[in-house]
Short mmCIF file of C-alpha atoms in Angstrom, two decimals:
data_model
loop_
_atom_site.label_atom_id
_atom_site.label_comp_id
_atom_site.label_asym_id
_atom_site.label_seq_id
_atom_site.Cartn_x
_atom_site.Cartn_y
_atom_site.Cartn_z
CA UNK A 166 -32.03 -36.67 -2.10
CA UNK A 167 -32.01 -38.51 0.82
CA UNK A 168 -29.93 -37.76 4.30
CA UNK A 169 -27.71 -41.12 3.36
CA UNK A 170 -26.96 -40.18 0.26
CA UNK A 171 -25.90 -36.74 1.20
CA UNK A 172 -23.58 -38.49 3.78
CA UNK A 173 -22.64 -40.75 1.34
CA UNK A 174 -21.05 -38.22 -1.21
CA UNK A 175 -19.59 -35.90 1.52
CA UNK A 176 -17.88 -39.11 2.97
CA UNK A 177 -16.92 -40.12 -0.80
CA UNK A 178 -15.82 -36.73 -1.71
CA UNK A 179 -13.85 -35.98 0.84
CA UNK A 180 -12.02 -39.76 0.98
CA UNK A 181 -10.88 -38.86 -2.51
CA UNK A 182 -9.71 -35.20 -2.14
CA UNK A 183 -8.00 -36.21 1.13
CA UNK A 184 -6.14 -39.18 -1.03
CA UNK A 185 -4.99 -36.69 -3.76
CA UNK A 186 -1.55 -36.24 -3.13
CA UNK A 187 -0.50 -34.07 -5.91
CA UNK A 188 -1.03 -33.24 -9.26
CA UNK A 189 -3.39 -35.68 -11.23
CA UNK A 190 -1.54 -37.82 -12.90
CA UNK A 191 -3.91 -38.73 -15.76
CA UNK A 192 -6.44 -37.01 -17.31
CA UNK A 193 -9.24 -38.58 -19.23
CA UNK A 194 -10.85 -36.04 -22.03
CA UNK A 195 -14.04 -37.20 -24.09
CA UNK A 196 -15.64 -34.95 -26.74
CA UNK A 197 -18.84 -33.80 -26.49
CA UNK A 198 -19.70 -31.95 -29.31
CA UNK A 199 -22.78 -32.58 -31.86
CA UNK A 200 -21.28 -35.65 -33.38
CA UNK A 201 -19.84 -37.12 -30.32
CA UNK A 202 -23.20 -36.56 -28.61
CA UNK A 203 -24.94 -38.56 -31.58
CA UNK A 204 -22.06 -41.21 -31.65
CA UNK A 205 -22.83 -41.95 -28.21
CA UNK A 206 -20.49 -39.71 -26.08
CA UNK A 207 -22.78 -39.95 -23.39
CA UNK A 208 -22.52 -43.11 -22.56
CA UNK A 209 -18.63 -43.39 -22.98
CA UNK A 210 -18.59 -40.76 -20.40
CA UNK A 211 -21.16 -42.35 -17.76
CA UNK A 212 -18.96 -45.50 -18.20
CA UNK A 213 -15.65 -43.68 -17.38
CA UNK A 214 -16.83 -42.04 -14.78
CA UNK A 215 -17.96 -45.37 -13.31
CA UNK A 216 -14.86 -46.98 -13.68
CA UNK A 217 -12.94 -44.05 -12.25
CA UNK A 218 -15.22 -44.42 -9.25
CA UNK A 219 -15.66 -48.24 -8.63
CA UNK A 220 -12.01 -48.55 -8.97
CA UNK A 221 -11.12 -45.61 -6.86
CA UNK A 222 -8.78 -43.93 -8.81
CA UNK A 223 -7.56 -40.60 -7.09
CA UNK A 224 -5.05 -39.51 -9.47
CA UNK A 225 -7.38 -39.86 -12.37
CA UNK A 226 -9.84 -37.14 -13.27
CA UNK A 227 -12.57 -37.14 -16.28
CA UNK A 228 -13.51 -34.31 -17.98
CA UNK A 229 -15.40 -33.54 -20.97
CA UNK A 230 -14.51 -30.76 -24.18
CA UNK A 231 -16.47 -29.91 -27.69
CA UNK A 232 -15.60 -30.47 -31.25
CA UNK A 233 -12.35 -32.31 -32.09
CA UNK A 234 -12.76 -32.01 -35.79
CA UNK A 235 -13.17 -36.21 -35.72
CA UNK A 236 -16.32 -36.16 -36.66
CA UNK A 237 -16.01 -39.29 -38.54
CA UNK A 238 -14.21 -41.18 -35.18
CA UNK A 239 -16.75 -40.20 -32.90
CA UNK A 240 -16.97 -40.45 -30.00
CA UNK A 241 -13.43 -39.62 -29.28
CA UNK A 242 -11.61 -39.99 -25.70
CA UNK A 243 -8.22 -38.31 -24.87
CA UNK A 244 -6.07 -39.43 -22.36
CA UNK A 245 -3.60 -36.89 -21.11
CA UNK A 246 -0.43 -38.22 -19.16
CA UNK A 247 2.68 -36.07 -18.88
CA UNK A 248 3.49 -34.61 -22.50
CA UNK A 249 1.54 -37.50 -24.02
CA UNK A 250 -1.81 -37.54 -25.53
CA UNK A 251 -3.48 -40.30 -26.75
CA UNK A 252 -6.57 -40.38 -28.80
CA UNK A 253 -8.99 -43.15 -28.95
CA UNK A 254 -11.86 -43.16 -32.16
CA UNK A 255 -15.03 -44.69 -32.34
CA UNK A 256 -14.97 -45.38 -28.66
CA UNK A 257 -17.81 -47.44 -27.35
CA UNK A 258 -18.86 -48.20 -23.73
CA UNK A 259 -16.88 -51.67 -23.31
CA UNK A 260 -13.99 -49.78 -24.76
CA UNK A 261 -14.36 -46.68 -22.14
CA UNK A 262 -13.75 -49.50 -19.57
CA UNK A 263 -10.97 -51.04 -20.99
CA UNK A 264 -9.21 -47.71 -21.05
CA UNK A 265 -8.93 -47.25 -17.89
CA UNK A 266 -8.19 -50.69 -17.01
CA UNK A 267 -5.34 -51.42 -19.53
CA UNK A 268 -4.34 -48.03 -20.26
CA UNK A 269 -5.03 -45.83 -17.19
CA UNK A 270 -4.33 -48.56 -14.46
CA UNK A 271 -2.35 -50.75 -16.51
CA UNK A 272 -0.32 -48.56 -18.22
CA UNK A 273 -0.91 -50.28 -21.53
CA UNK A 274 -2.36 -48.41 -24.38
CA UNK A 275 -5.11 -50.51 -26.70
CA UNK A 276 -3.11 -50.26 -29.62
CA UNK A 277 -5.46 -51.04 -32.25
CA UNK A 278 -8.45 -48.75 -30.98
CA UNK A 279 -5.25 -46.02 -30.95
CA UNK A 280 -6.46 -43.04 -33.87
CA UNK A 281 -3.14 -40.73 -33.03
CA UNK A 282 -0.44 -40.15 -30.08
CA UNK A 283 0.79 -36.58 -29.47
CA UNK A 284 3.61 -35.06 -27.86
CA UNK A 285 3.08 -32.07 -26.03
CA UNK A 286 6.11 -29.70 -26.91
CA UNK A 287 7.09 -26.67 -24.34
CA UNK B 225 -28.98 -37.92 -35.61
CA UNK B 226 -30.22 -36.48 -32.50
CA UNK B 227 -32.96 -39.08 -31.28
CA UNK B 228 -33.74 -37.82 -28.08
CA UNK B 229 -34.20 -34.42 -26.34
CA UNK B 230 -32.11 -35.25 -23.78
CA UNK B 231 -29.16 -35.28 -26.50
CA UNK B 232 -30.36 -31.36 -27.38
CA UNK B 233 -29.63 -30.64 -24.07
CA UNK B 234 -26.47 -32.11 -24.22
CA UNK B 235 -25.53 -29.61 -27.05
CA UNK B 236 -27.05 -26.99 -25.61
CA UNK B 237 -25.10 -26.93 -22.16
CA UNK B 238 -21.77 -27.47 -24.48
CA UNK B 239 -22.98 -24.31 -26.07
CA UNK B 240 -22.58 -23.00 -22.86
CA UNK B 241 -19.52 -24.54 -21.50
CA UNK B 242 -18.02 -23.57 -24.96
CA UNK B 243 -19.20 -19.95 -24.46
CA UNK B 244 -16.82 -19.69 -20.96
CA UNK B 245 -20.03 -20.03 -18.87
CA UNK B 246 -19.44 -20.51 -15.06
CA UNK B 247 -22.88 -21.00 -14.11
CA UNK B 248 -25.40 -22.85 -16.34
CA UNK B 249 -29.15 -23.10 -15.42
CA UNK B 250 -30.97 -25.90 -16.76
CA UNK B 251 -35.20 -25.54 -16.35
CA UNK B 252 -37.82 -28.05 -17.38
CA UNK B 253 -41.31 -27.80 -17.16
CA UNK B 254 -44.31 -29.08 -18.22
CA UNK B 255 -47.50 -26.66 -17.58
CA UNK B 256 -50.94 -27.51 -19.64
CA UNK B 257 -49.29 -30.14 -22.14
CA UNK B 258 -46.36 -27.52 -22.90
CA UNK B 259 -42.84 -28.43 -22.51
CA UNK B 260 -40.94 -25.66 -21.84
CA UNK B 261 -36.88 -26.08 -22.34
CA UNK B 262 -34.59 -23.02 -21.00
CA UNK B 263 -31.02 -23.09 -20.70
CA UNK B 264 -29.47 -19.92 -19.23
CA UNK B 265 -25.81 -19.02 -18.64
CA UNK B 266 -23.32 -16.46 -18.20
CA UNK B 267 -21.25 -16.93 -20.79
CA UNK B 268 -19.86 -14.39 -23.26
CA UNK B 269 -23.19 -14.40 -25.24
CA UNK B 270 -23.83 -13.13 -28.73
CA UNK B 271 -23.99 -10.16 -30.82
CA UNK B 272 -26.94 -9.86 -33.21
CA UNK B 273 -25.05 -10.77 -36.28
CA UNK B 274 -23.75 -13.92 -34.70
CA UNK B 275 -27.22 -14.77 -32.71
CA UNK B 276 -28.64 -14.32 -37.02
CA UNK B 277 -26.05 -16.73 -38.01
CA UNK B 278 -26.53 -19.29 -35.09
CA UNK B 279 -29.38 -20.73 -36.98
CA UNK B 280 -26.99 -21.58 -39.98
CA UNK B 281 -24.99 -25.07 -39.32
CA UNK B 282 -22.69 -24.38 -42.50
CA UNK B 283 -21.40 -20.60 -41.00
CA UNK B 284 -21.37 -22.05 -37.60
CA UNK B 285 -19.32 -25.00 -37.89
CA UNK B 286 -16.93 -23.35 -40.47
CA UNK B 287 -16.06 -19.75 -38.52
CA UNK B 288 -17.81 -20.21 -34.78
CA UNK B 289 -17.59 -23.92 -34.49
CA UNK B 290 -16.17 -23.57 -30.75
CA UNK B 291 -18.70 -21.15 -29.66
CA UNK B 292 -21.55 -21.87 -31.00
CA UNK B 293 -21.67 -25.59 -32.62
CA UNK B 294 -24.18 -27.21 -34.42
CA UNK B 295 -26.54 -27.97 -30.97
CA UNK B 296 -28.56 -24.85 -31.96
CA UNK B 297 -29.60 -25.22 -35.69
CA UNK B 298 -30.37 -29.27 -34.67
CA UNK B 299 -32.38 -27.86 -32.20
CA UNK B 300 -34.24 -25.30 -33.92
CA UNK B 301 -34.87 -27.89 -36.71
CA UNK B 302 -36.88 -30.09 -34.17
CA UNK B 303 -38.68 -27.22 -32.26
CA UNK B 304 -39.99 -25.88 -36.01
CA UNK B 305 -41.17 -29.48 -36.76
CA UNK B 306 -42.95 -29.70 -33.60
CA UNK B 307 -44.85 -26.19 -34.41
CA UNK B 308 -43.55 -25.02 -31.39
CA UNK B 309 -41.25 -21.84 -30.54
CA UNK B 310 -37.40 -21.29 -29.73
CA UNK B 311 -36.39 -18.44 -28.39
CA UNK B 312 -32.48 -17.34 -27.51
CA UNK B 313 -32.30 -14.05 -26.31
CA UNK B 314 -28.14 -12.87 -25.88
CA UNK B 315 -25.77 -10.39 -25.91
CA UNK B 316 -22.19 -9.77 -25.91
CA UNK B 317 -20.47 -10.55 -22.54
CA UNK B 318 -24.36 -10.83 -21.09
CA UNK B 319 -25.04 -14.61 -21.31
CA UNK B 320 -27.36 -16.53 -23.43
CA UNK B 321 -31.06 -17.81 -22.80
CA UNK B 322 -32.44 -20.50 -25.00
CA UNK B 323 -35.53 -21.27 -24.50
CA UNK B 324 -38.27 -23.94 -26.46
CA UNK B 325 -41.38 -24.41 -25.84
CA UNK B 326 -43.05 -27.74 -27.53
CA UNK B 327 -45.79 -29.25 -27.70
CA UNK B 328 -45.71 -32.40 -24.94
CA UNK B 329 -48.47 -35.00 -26.67
CA UNK B 330 -47.27 -33.94 -30.07
CA UNK B 331 -47.30 -37.48 -32.18
CA UNK B 332 -43.94 -36.82 -33.57
CA UNK B 333 -42.32 -35.53 -30.44
CA UNK B 334 -39.11 -36.89 -29.63
CA UNK B 335 -38.74 -39.06 -26.32
CA UNK B 336 -37.68 -36.71 -23.53
CA UNK B 337 -34.64 -39.38 -23.25
CA UNK B 338 -32.51 -40.05 -19.91
CA UNK B 339 -32.00 -36.35 -18.64
CA UNK B 340 -30.29 -38.15 -15.54
CA UNK B 341 -27.81 -39.90 -17.56
CA UNK B 342 -27.18 -36.82 -19.72
CA UNK B 343 -26.82 -34.12 -17.38
CA UNK B 344 -25.34 -35.41 -13.99
CA UNK B 345 -21.67 -37.00 -15.79
CA UNK B 346 -21.73 -33.71 -17.58
CA UNK B 347 -22.19 -31.85 -14.02
CA UNK B 348 -19.40 -33.99 -12.70
CA UNK B 349 -16.83 -33.66 -15.55
CA UNK B 350 -17.29 -29.72 -15.73
CA UNK B 351 -14.82 -27.88 -13.25
CA UNK B 352 -15.51 -24.50 -12.79
CA UNK B 353 -19.18 -24.64 -13.82
CA UNK B 354 -22.04 -24.36 -11.23
CA UNK B 355 -25.21 -25.96 -12.25
CA UNK B 356 -28.78 -25.26 -11.28
CA UNK B 357 -31.43 -27.71 -12.84
CA UNK B 358 -35.09 -26.28 -11.80
CA UNK B 359 -37.88 -28.70 -12.86
CA UNK B 360 -41.52 -27.95 -12.66
CA UNK B 361 -45.01 -29.73 -13.32
CA UNK B 362 -47.22 -31.84 -11.12
CA UNK B 363 -47.82 -28.26 -9.11
CA UNK B 364 -44.05 -29.27 -7.81
CA UNK B 365 -40.90 -27.16 -8.32
CA UNK B 366 -37.86 -29.19 -7.66
CA UNK B 367 -34.51 -27.36 -7.93
CA UNK B 368 -30.83 -29.17 -7.62
CA UNK B 369 -28.46 -26.51 -7.16
CA UNK B 370 -24.24 -27.49 -7.16
CA UNK B 371 -23.06 -24.46 -5.39
CA UNK B 372 -25.42 -24.62 -2.65
CA UNK B 373 -25.22 -28.39 -2.59
CA UNK B 374 -21.10 -28.41 -1.95
CA UNK B 375 -21.43 -25.75 0.83
CA UNK B 376 -24.18 -27.51 2.08
CA UNK B 377 -21.93 -30.66 2.37
CA UNK B 378 -18.62 -28.88 3.03
CA UNK B 379 -16.67 -30.27 -0.10
CA UNK B 380 -15.02 -28.07 -2.50
CA UNK B 381 -15.93 -30.47 -5.85
CA UNK B 382 -18.26 -33.01 -6.53
CA UNK B 383 -16.67 -36.33 -7.18
CA UNK B 384 -17.51 -38.76 -9.40
CA UNK B 385 -18.87 -41.03 -6.32
CA UNK B 386 -22.02 -38.77 -6.80
CA UNK B 387 -22.77 -39.87 -9.70
CA UNK B 388 -25.44 -42.63 -8.53
CA UNK B 389 -26.95 -40.51 -5.81
CA UNK B 390 -27.35 -37.59 -8.31
CA UNK B 391 -28.69 -39.77 -10.87
CA UNK B 392 -31.78 -40.93 -8.19
CA UNK B 393 -32.41 -37.43 -7.31
CA UNK B 394 -33.01 -36.45 -10.70
CA UNK B 395 -35.14 -39.14 -11.73
CA UNK B 396 -37.05 -38.97 -8.56
CA UNK B 397 -37.44 -35.46 -9.21
CA UNK B 398 -38.24 -36.41 -13.01
CA UNK B 399 -41.22 -38.89 -11.66
CA UNK B 400 -42.34 -36.26 -8.88
CA UNK B 401 -42.65 -33.35 -11.47
CA UNK B 402 -44.55 -36.12 -14.19
CA UNK B 403 -41.53 -36.15 -16.66
CA UNK B 404 -40.60 -39.83 -16.76
CA UNK B 405 -37.54 -40.93 -18.04
CA UNK B 406 -38.17 -42.09 -21.79
CA UNK B 407 -41.25 -40.20 -22.07
#
C-alpha cells in the first residue's frame, strides 16, 4: 500500500473516531448468509459503506450478520435505531443508498420496501 | 446460485464469524496451475459428528444453521465438480481450517470474481475480528494483516473510509501474484 493511502486511512479514521461523541445512533445490519450473498448482499454492503463514508455519517455503523430466516426476501437490511428495528427486503444497491439518505439521514423510512418493523422490549 | 469463487469465500468467512472467530486468515495461492484456497479461524470448531454432517445442507440448515450454514456444502459441490479436493480440519474449541485445491485451468471453473469488493467490505463490517490475507503466486507473497495495519497507523479500528485504499491494495496484490479480478 502506498504511503499516501496509509496516511488517508489514518487521518480519516482519526477524524471519524474523534467526531464520535457517544454511542452509535443508527446501526445498519446486512444479512450475509448464503442466500443473502447469492442474492446480492455483497453489493449492498459495499454501497452502504460508500454512502456512510461519503456523507461522513460518524454516528452510523454498518455491520453484517448471518442468515435471518428470510431467504425469499434477501438481501435483507435492518436499520436499528434505539428500540426499533426496521427490516427492508429485496434490497439492491440503489435501495441501499436510498435507505441511507431517506431513512437514516432524513428520518423517513421507505414504507413500500419495509417487510417488518420490530420493537425491542427490555 | 453461487456464481463465482469470491461468493464461496464470503460464505466461508461468514461461517468463521458464526463460529465466534476473532482471527480469520484467508490464503490464496496459485502455484503450478492449482489454486489453493484456505480459510483458517480460531472459532469454536466442530466435533467429528458435526463435521461429518457439515456437508449435508438439510441437516446443517435445520439444526446447526447458525454455526455452519450452507456455505460448506455448496463449496464442496463446486470443488468436486472441478475434480479438486477439499479438506476440513477442525476440533471443538480449536478452530477450523478449510482448504481446497482447484485446477485453475479447468474449463468449468467459476471465475474468481471480485475478491477485493467481496472481502474488504466484510473486513470493515466485522468489529472485533482481525483478518490476515495472504496471496501467493508469480514468485511473490503478499500479506495484509489488519491487526498490524492498525498498530502501524495508530488507530483502534478501520472505518468505512478505508474501503477504497484497501480494495486498491488487494487488487494490486492480486495482479502481482497472477490472480486477476474476474479471471
